């Protein structure tokens, strides 16, 4: 077994799983990155993946791999940077175990992430969200289920992975109703529910009739809904809602857009940005500042408070009442 092969195995078993207790999503993302890298390096060098060594994965190869992701596979800069972060994590672990390869490892760790354009987030306005919620046919079980999870997503801002992982026991509908979730970064949080959401979830729980550990939103076969299922249902409803709300036809509605919509609703209600960060489970308030950039209402309020350059300074004085009457004739 080569040095990089043994290091890679220890990286997953000892570092990610045992020491860092990384989530399954993180392990999957790192695994896929390294599979792509090994396949690229094997094709480039003519050496099978199991025989590759650290010297075969030097900085020029890693840089070429990153270019391959962007230009050949069509990955975005953010995806490219996420792949690079996984590679940096592996080589940072290797630096402690194999100082004899310090020079090659240091050059890989010196590869910088690429700066990406920051786009304006997409969110649904209140009329658009209402139009979307009106589409599911609540005369059917599937329609009642979909109406419940869409309403919950719009009100709480839960991630798609958090929605699919919810159990019946996570919903508490007594005094001070809330939903509890185990979110990204192994952070537990609770989010309060509005009366409308409480009534909808109470009706759904009565129909669902599951135990505390059973999934809250299930498929016809009784298993938990997947993220792909959420997206498929949401695309169907967004297309149908476009007939009554044309603004929806220009938006790519995803579960994450529902999360953005919850954040923008809080921002428009005057909720402090730090509270919104806690509500959404953000690691840093810097992540939440993207909603300030997307909020045209706040920008218009700031503009309204400024004095136009061509205006005459001083306070407004109404004209004489008699002169105003004569000028109005």
GROMACS .gro file of C-alpha atoms in nm:
model
  329
    1UNK     CA    1   0.000   0.000   0.000
    2UNK     CA    2   0.138   0.341  -0.097
    3UNK     CA    3   0.180   0.632   0.142
    4UNK     CA    4  -0.117   0.829   0.008
    5UNK     CA    5  -0.344   0.522   0.015
    6UNK     CA    6  -0.272   0.452   0.383
    7UNK     CA    7  -0.300   0.822   0.466
    8UNK     CA    8  -0.632   0.850   0.288
    9UNK     CA    9  -0.778   0.555   0.478
   10UNK     CA   10  -0.658   0.697   0.811
   11UNK     CA   11  -0.794   1.038   0.714
   12UNK     CA   12  -1.146   0.900   0.683
   13UNK     CA   13  -1.145   0.649   0.970
   14UNK     CA   14  -0.931   0.830   1.230
   15UNK     CA   15  -0.967   1.198   1.142
   16UNK     CA   16  -1.314   1.252   0.993
   17UNK     CA   17  -1.512   0.976   1.165
   18UNK     CA   18  -1.336   0.920   1.500
   19UNK     CA   19  -1.187   1.261   1.580
   20UNK     CA   20  -1.399   1.522   1.405
   21UNK     CA   21  -1.722   1.319   1.402
   22UNK     CA   22  -1.798   1.461   1.059
   23UNK     CA   23  -2.152   1.435   0.929
   24UNK     CA   24  -2.242   1.178   0.662
   25UNK     CA   25  -2.284   1.465   0.413
   26UNK     CA   26  -1.928   1.585   0.478
   27UNK     CA   27  -1.784   1.235   0.446
   28UNK     CA   28  -1.973   1.182   0.121
   29UNK     CA   29  -1.853   1.514  -0.022
   30UNK     CA   30  -1.489   1.442   0.071
   31UNK     CA   31  -1.514   1.087  -0.065
   32UNK     CA   32  -1.651   1.206  -0.400
   33UNK     CA   33  -1.380   1.473  -0.428
   34UNK     CA   34  -1.100   1.223  -0.373
   35UNK     CA   35  -1.255   0.971  -0.610
   36UNK     CA   36  -1.259   1.235  -0.883
   37UNK     CA   37  -0.903   1.340  -0.801
   38UNK     CA   38  -0.768   0.984  -0.808
   39UNK     CA   39  -0.944   0.912  -1.136
   40UNK     CA   40  -0.805   1.229  -1.292
   41UNK     CA   41  -0.451   1.163  -1.166
   42UNK     CA   42  -0.461   0.801  -1.281
   43UNK     CA   43  -0.563   0.903  -1.630
   44UNK     CA   44  -0.301   1.179  -1.639
   45UNK     CA   45  -0.009   0.968  -1.512
   46UNK     CA   46  -0.109   0.626  -1.642
   47UNK     CA   47  -0.082   0.481  -1.290
   48UNK     CA   48  -0.367   0.294  -1.123
   49UNK     CA   49  -0.526   0.481  -0.827
   50UNK     CA   50  -0.402   0.226  -0.571
   51UNK     CA   51  -0.041   0.282  -0.683
   52UNK     CA   52  -0.045   0.662  -0.677
   53UNK     CA   53   0.176   0.831  -0.419
   54UNK     CA   54   0.197   1.182  -0.272
   55UNK     CA   55   0.451   1.284  -0.536
   56UNK     CA   56   0.196   1.194  -0.805
   57UNK     CA   57  -0.053   1.438  -0.649
   58UNK     CA   58   0.170   1.745  -0.648
   59UNK     CA   59   0.058   2.105  -0.689
   60UNK     CA   60   0.059   2.105  -1.074
   61UNK     CA   61  -0.165   1.796  -1.079
   62UNK     CA   62  -0.403   1.946  -0.822
   63UNK     CA   63  -0.418   2.274  -1.017
   64UNK     CA   64  -0.488   2.087  -1.338
   65UNK     CA   65  -0.761   1.891  -1.159
   66UNK     CA   66  -0.927   2.213  -1.041
   67UNK     CA   67  -0.920   2.349  -1.396
   68UNK     CA   68  -1.069   2.021  -1.517
   69UNK     CA   69  -1.358   2.062  -1.272
   70UNK     CA   70  -1.439   2.409  -1.402
   71UNK     CA   71  -1.386   2.372  -1.774
   72UNK     CA   72  -1.460   2.005  -1.847
   73UNK     CA   73  -1.714   1.915  -1.579
   74UNK     CA   74  -1.879   2.258  -1.571
   75UNK     CA   75  -1.850   2.305  -1.194
   76UNK     CA   76  -1.907   2.649  -1.046
   77UNK     CA   77  -1.633   2.833  -0.863
   78UNK     CA   78  -1.803   2.753  -0.533
   79UNK     CA   79  -1.800   2.382  -0.614
   80UNK     CA   80  -1.437   2.408  -0.720
   81UNK     CA   81  -1.349   2.575  -0.391
   82UNK     CA   82  -1.538   2.310  -0.194
   83UNK     CA   83  -1.336   2.037  -0.369
   84UNK     CA   84  -1.016   2.226  -0.292
   85UNK     CA   85  -1.115   2.253   0.076
   86UNK     CA   86  -1.148   1.873   0.092
   87UNK     CA   87  -0.805   1.831  -0.069
   88UNK     CA   88  -0.652   2.083   0.172
   89UNK     CA   89  -0.802   1.893   0.464
   90UNK     CA   90  -0.647   1.566   0.345
   91UNK     CA   91  -0.303   1.720   0.285
   92UNK     CA   92  -0.313   1.905   0.616
   93UNK     CA   93  -0.364   1.566   0.781
   94UNK     CA   94  -0.084   1.415   0.571
   95UNK     CA   95   0.158   1.691   0.674
   96UNK     CA   96   0.150   1.568   1.034
   97UNK     CA   97   0.212   1.205   0.940
   98UNK     CA   98   0.466   1.238   0.658
   99UNK     CA   99   0.712   1.525   0.715
  100UNK     CA  100   0.938   1.371   0.449
  101UNK     CA  101   0.687   1.498   0.190
  102UNK     CA  102   0.661   1.843   0.349
  103UNK     CA  103   0.769   2.031   0.036
  104UNK     CA  104   0.506   1.872  -0.193
  105UNK     CA  105   0.236   1.903   0.072
  106UNK     CA  106   0.317   2.269   0.139
  107UNK     CA  107   0.282   2.356  -0.230
  108UNK     CA  108  -0.062   2.191  -0.242
  109UNK     CA  109  -0.173   2.371   0.074
  110UNK     CA  110  -0.058   2.700  -0.081
  111UNK     CA  111  -0.309   2.671  -0.369
  112UNK     CA  112  -0.561   2.948  -0.295
  113UNK     CA  113  -0.937   2.930  -0.340
  114UNK     CA  114  -1.075   3.128  -0.631
  115UNK     CA  115  -1.290   3.432  -0.563
  116UNK     CA  116  -1.649   3.385  -0.675
  117UNK     CA  117  -1.912   3.636  -0.778
  118UNK     CA  118  -2.170   3.698  -0.507
  119UNK     CA  119  -2.515   3.674  -0.658
  120UNK     CA  120  -2.836   3.820  -0.520
  121UNK     CA  121  -3.042   3.555  -0.340
  122UNK     CA  122  -3.379   3.455  -0.480
  123UNK     CA  123  -3.676   3.466  -0.244
  124UNK     CA  124  -4.055   3.464  -0.261
  125UNK     CA  125  -4.262   3.765  -0.169
  126UNK     CA  126  -4.569   3.717   0.048
  127UNK     CA  127  -4.812   3.706  -0.251
  128UNK     CA  128  -4.584   3.458  -0.430
  129UNK     CA  129  -4.564   3.232  -0.124
  130UNK     CA  130  -4.943   3.244  -0.084
  131UNK     CA  131  -4.989   3.153  -0.450
  132UNK     CA  132  -4.753   2.857  -0.408
  133UNK     CA  133  -4.930   2.735  -0.094
  134UNK     CA  134  -5.268   2.751  -0.266
  135UNK     CA  135  -5.171   2.496  -0.532
  136UNK     CA  136  -5.148   2.163  -0.339
  137UNK     CA  137  -5.482   1.981  -0.352
  138UNK     CA  138  -5.575   1.948   0.013
  139UNK     CA  139  -5.854   1.706  -0.077
  140UNK     CA  140  -5.579   1.442  -0.113
  141UNK     CA  141  -5.329   1.310   0.138
  142UNK     CA  142  -5.034   1.404  -0.082
  143UNK     CA  143  -5.166   1.759  -0.118
  144UNK     CA  144  -5.215   1.796   0.258
  145UNK     CA  145  -4.864   1.663   0.321
  146UNK     CA  146  -4.706   1.897   0.066
  147UNK     CA  147  -4.901   2.198   0.190
  148UNK     CA  148  -4.780   2.121   0.544
  149UNK     CA  149  -4.409   2.094   0.463
  150UNK     CA  150  -4.407   2.394   0.228
  151UNK     CA  151  -4.580   2.609   0.491
  152UNK     CA  152  -4.336   2.485   0.754
  153UNK     CA  153  -4.038   2.564   0.529
  154UNK     CA  154  -4.162   2.914   0.443
  155UNK     CA  155  -4.228   2.997   0.808
  156UNK     CA  156  -3.924   2.839   0.976
  157UNK     CA  157  -3.654   2.848   0.707
  158UNK     CA  158  -3.547   2.488   0.768
  159UNK     CA  159  -3.298   2.338   0.524
  160UNK     CA  160  -3.411   2.057   0.294
  161UNK     CA  161  -3.200   1.806   0.489
  162UNK     CA  162  -3.359   1.927   0.813
  163UNK     CA  163  -3.710   1.892   0.672
  164UNK     CA  164  -3.653   1.537   0.553
  165UNK     CA  165  -3.496   1.439   0.888
  166UNK     CA  166  -3.786   1.568   1.101
  167UNK     CA  167  -3.973   1.313   1.311
  168UNK     CA  168  -4.318   1.335   1.463
  169UNK     CA  169  -4.156   1.384   1.803
  170UNK     CA  170  -3.972   1.696   1.681
  171UNK     CA  171  -4.299   1.890   1.657
  172UNK     CA  172  -4.426   2.035   1.986
  173UNK     CA  173  -4.772   2.193   1.955
  174UNK     CA  174  -4.850   2.280   2.316
  175UNK     CA  175  -4.801   2.620   2.476
  176UNK     CA  176  -4.513   2.797   2.300
  177UNK     CA  177  -4.530   2.565   1.998
  178UNK     CA  178  -4.200   2.495   1.822
  179UNK     CA  179  -4.018   2.251   1.597
  180UNK     CA  180  -3.681   2.106   1.697
  181UNK     CA  181  -3.415   2.000   1.447
  182UNK     CA  182  -3.060   1.871   1.440
  183UNK     CA  183  -2.905   2.100   1.183
  184UNK     CA  184  -2.585   2.157   0.991
  185UNK     CA  185  -2.268   2.148   1.198
  186UNK     CA  186  -2.434   1.921   1.456
  187UNK     CA  187  -2.619   2.218   1.601
  188UNK     CA  188  -2.958   2.160   1.766
  189UNK     CA  189  -3.204   2.446   1.748
  190UNK     CA  190  -3.571   2.511   1.806
  191UNK     CA  191  -3.789   2.741   1.596
  192UNK     CA  192  -4.124   2.882   1.712
  193UNK     CA  193  -4.436   2.821   1.505
  194UNK     CA  194  -4.715   3.059   1.405
  195UNK     CA  195  -5.080   2.970   1.485
  196UNK     CA  196  -5.150   2.892   1.118
  197UNK     CA  197  -4.856   2.652   1.101
  198UNK     CA  198  -4.959   2.493   1.432
  199UNK     CA  199  -5.311   2.424   1.304
  200UNK     CA  200  -5.179   2.275   0.980
  201UNK     CA  201  -4.925   2.051   1.156
  202UNK     CA  202  -5.178   1.942   1.418
  203UNK     CA  203  -5.412   1.823   1.142
  204UNK     CA  204  -5.126   1.652   0.959
  205UNK     CA  205  -5.001   1.474   1.273
  206UNK     CA  206  -5.351   1.345   1.342
  207UNK     CA  207  -5.368   1.206   0.989
  208UNK     CA  208  -5.006   1.083   0.993
  209UNK     CA  209  -5.061   0.896   1.324
  210UNK     CA  210  -4.697   0.799   1.364
  211UNK     CA  211  -4.479   0.738   1.666
  212UNK     CA  212  -4.235   0.999   1.804
  213UNK     CA  213  -3.945   0.845   1.613
  214UNK     CA  214  -4.126   0.807   1.281
  215UNK     CA  215  -4.054   1.051   0.993
  216UNK     CA  216  -4.289   1.349   0.986
  217UNK     CA  217  -4.329   1.373   0.609
  218UNK     CA  218  -4.348   1.036   0.435
  219UNK     CA  219  -4.385   0.897   0.087
  220UNK     CA  220  -4.670   0.669  -0.018
  221UNK     CA  221  -4.456   0.371   0.089
  222UNK     CA  222  -4.409   0.514   0.438
  223UNK     CA  223  -4.042   0.614   0.413
  224UNK     CA  224  -3.909   0.967   0.466
  225UNK     CA  225  -3.920   1.205   0.173
  226UNK     CA  226  -3.587   1.269   0.002
  227UNK     CA  227  -3.447   1.606  -0.100
  228UNK     CA  228  -3.507   1.513  -0.463
  229UNK     CA  229  -3.872   1.444  -0.379
  230UNK     CA  230  -3.905   1.787  -0.217
  231UNK     CA  231  -3.760   1.953  -0.525
  232UNK     CA  232  -3.978   1.753  -0.764
  233UNK     CA  233  -4.298   1.844  -0.580
  234UNK     CA  234  -4.194   2.206  -0.543
  235UNK     CA  235  -4.117   2.242  -0.914
  236UNK     CA  236  -4.459   2.097  -0.997
  237UNK     CA  237  -4.640   2.342  -0.769
  238UNK     CA  238  -4.433   2.644  -0.873
  239UNK     CA  239  -4.513   2.578  -1.239
  240UNK     CA  240  -4.884   2.551  -1.162
  241UNK     CA  241  -4.879   2.862  -0.942
  242UNK     CA  242  -4.725   3.064  -1.226
  243UNK     CA  243  -5.066   3.082  -1.391
  244UNK     CA  244  -5.209   3.294  -1.108
  245UNK     CA  245  -4.881   3.460  -1.011
  246UNK     CA  246  -4.671   3.534  -1.323
  247UNK     CA  247  -4.375   3.650  -1.111
  248UNK     CA  248  -4.311   3.286  -1.016
  249UNK     CA  249  -4.242   3.189  -1.377
  250UNK     CA  250  -3.911   3.380  -1.370
  251UNK     CA  251  -3.790   3.218  -1.047
  252UNK     CA  252  -3.627   2.880  -0.994
  253UNK     CA  253  -3.810   2.778  -0.678
  254UNK     CA  254  -3.611   2.535  -0.463
  255UNK     CA  255  -3.634   2.434  -0.096
  256UNK     CA  256  -3.346   2.674  -0.029
  257UNK     CA  257  -3.547   2.958  -0.187
  258UNK     CA  258  -3.815   2.887   0.075
  259UNK     CA  259  -3.542   2.924   0.337
  260UNK     CA  260  -3.440   3.258   0.185
  261UNK     CA  261  -3.807   3.363   0.188
  262UNK     CA  262  -3.833   3.300   0.563
  263UNK     CA  263  -3.521   3.508   0.624
  264UNK     CA  264  -3.647   3.798   0.410
  265UNK     CA  265  -3.984   3.793   0.586
  266UNK     CA  266  -3.806   3.830   0.920
  267UNK     CA  267  -3.588   4.108   0.782
  268UNK     CA  268  -3.888   4.300   0.647
  269UNK     CA  269  -4.053   4.264   0.988
  270UNK     CA  270  -3.761   4.452   1.144
  271UNK     CA  271  -3.594   4.152   1.312
  272UNK     CA  272  -3.226   4.212   1.391
  273UNK     CA  273  -2.980   4.036   1.161
  274UNK     CA  274  -2.816   3.854   1.454
  275UNK     CA  275  -3.151   3.703   1.555
  276UNK     CA  276  -3.208   3.591   1.195
  277UNK     CA  277  -2.866   3.420   1.201
  278UNK     CA  278  -2.970   3.228   1.515
  279UNK     CA  279  -3.310   3.148   1.361
  280UNK     CA  280  -3.150   2.997   1.050
  281UNK     CA  281  -2.868   2.822   1.237
  282UNK     CA  282  -2.589   3.015   1.062
  283UNK     CA  283  -2.237   2.969   1.197
  284UNK     CA  284  -2.158   3.339   1.147
  285UNK     CA  285  -2.368   3.653   1.103
  286UNK     CA  286  -2.157   3.725   0.794
  287UNK     CA  287  -2.351   3.452   0.612
  288UNK     CA  288  -2.679   3.623   0.699
  289UNK     CA  289  -2.570   3.957   0.552
  290UNK     CA  290  -2.655   3.833   0.201
  291UNK     CA  291  -3.018   3.913   0.284
  292UNK     CA  292  -2.932   4.278   0.348
  293UNK     CA  293  -2.790   4.298  -0.004
  294UNK     CA  294  -3.107   4.149  -0.155
  295UNK     CA  295  -3.352   4.368   0.036
  296UNK     CA  296  -3.456   4.655  -0.194
  297UNK     CA  297  -3.707   4.781   0.063
  298UNK     CA  298  -3.430   4.862   0.312
  299UNK     CA  299  -3.226   5.028   0.040
  300UNK     CA  300  -3.526   5.239  -0.063
  301UNK     CA  301  -3.578   5.344   0.299
  302UNK     CA  302  -3.214   5.455   0.314
  303UNK     CA  303  -3.259   5.649  -0.010
  304UNK     CA  304  -3.574   5.818   0.121
  305UNK     CA  305  -3.379   5.945   0.422
  306UNK     CA  306  -3.121   6.122   0.207
  307UNK     CA  307  -3.154   6.472   0.058
  308UNK     CA  308  -3.147   6.489  -0.324
  309UNK     CA  309  -2.844   6.689  -0.450
  310UNK     CA  310  -3.056   6.947  -0.637
  311UNK     CA  311  -3.297   7.022  -0.352
  312UNK     CA  312  -3.305   7.353  -0.167
  313UNK     CA  313  -3.184   7.309   0.191
  314UNK     CA  314  -3.410   7.404   0.479
  315UNK     CA  315  -3.747   7.295   0.612
  316UNK     CA  316  -4.060   7.301   0.396
  317UNK     CA  317  -4.296   7.595   0.451
  318UNK     CA  318  -4.649   7.579   0.310
  319UNK     CA  319  -4.762   7.877   0.095
  320UNK     CA  320  -5.005   8.140   0.218
  321UNK     CA  321  -5.354   7.991   0.229
  322UNK     CA  322  -5.509   8.272   0.022
  323UNK     CA  323  -5.234   8.253  -0.245
  324UNK     CA  324  -5.267   7.875  -0.254
  325UNK     CA  325  -5.641   7.911  -0.311
  326UNK     CA  326  -5.591   8.160  -0.595
  327UNK     CA  327  -5.323   7.942  -0.760
  328UNK     CA  328  -5.556   7.645  -0.750
  329UNK     CA  329  -5.831   7.824  -0.947
   0.00000   0.00000   0.00000
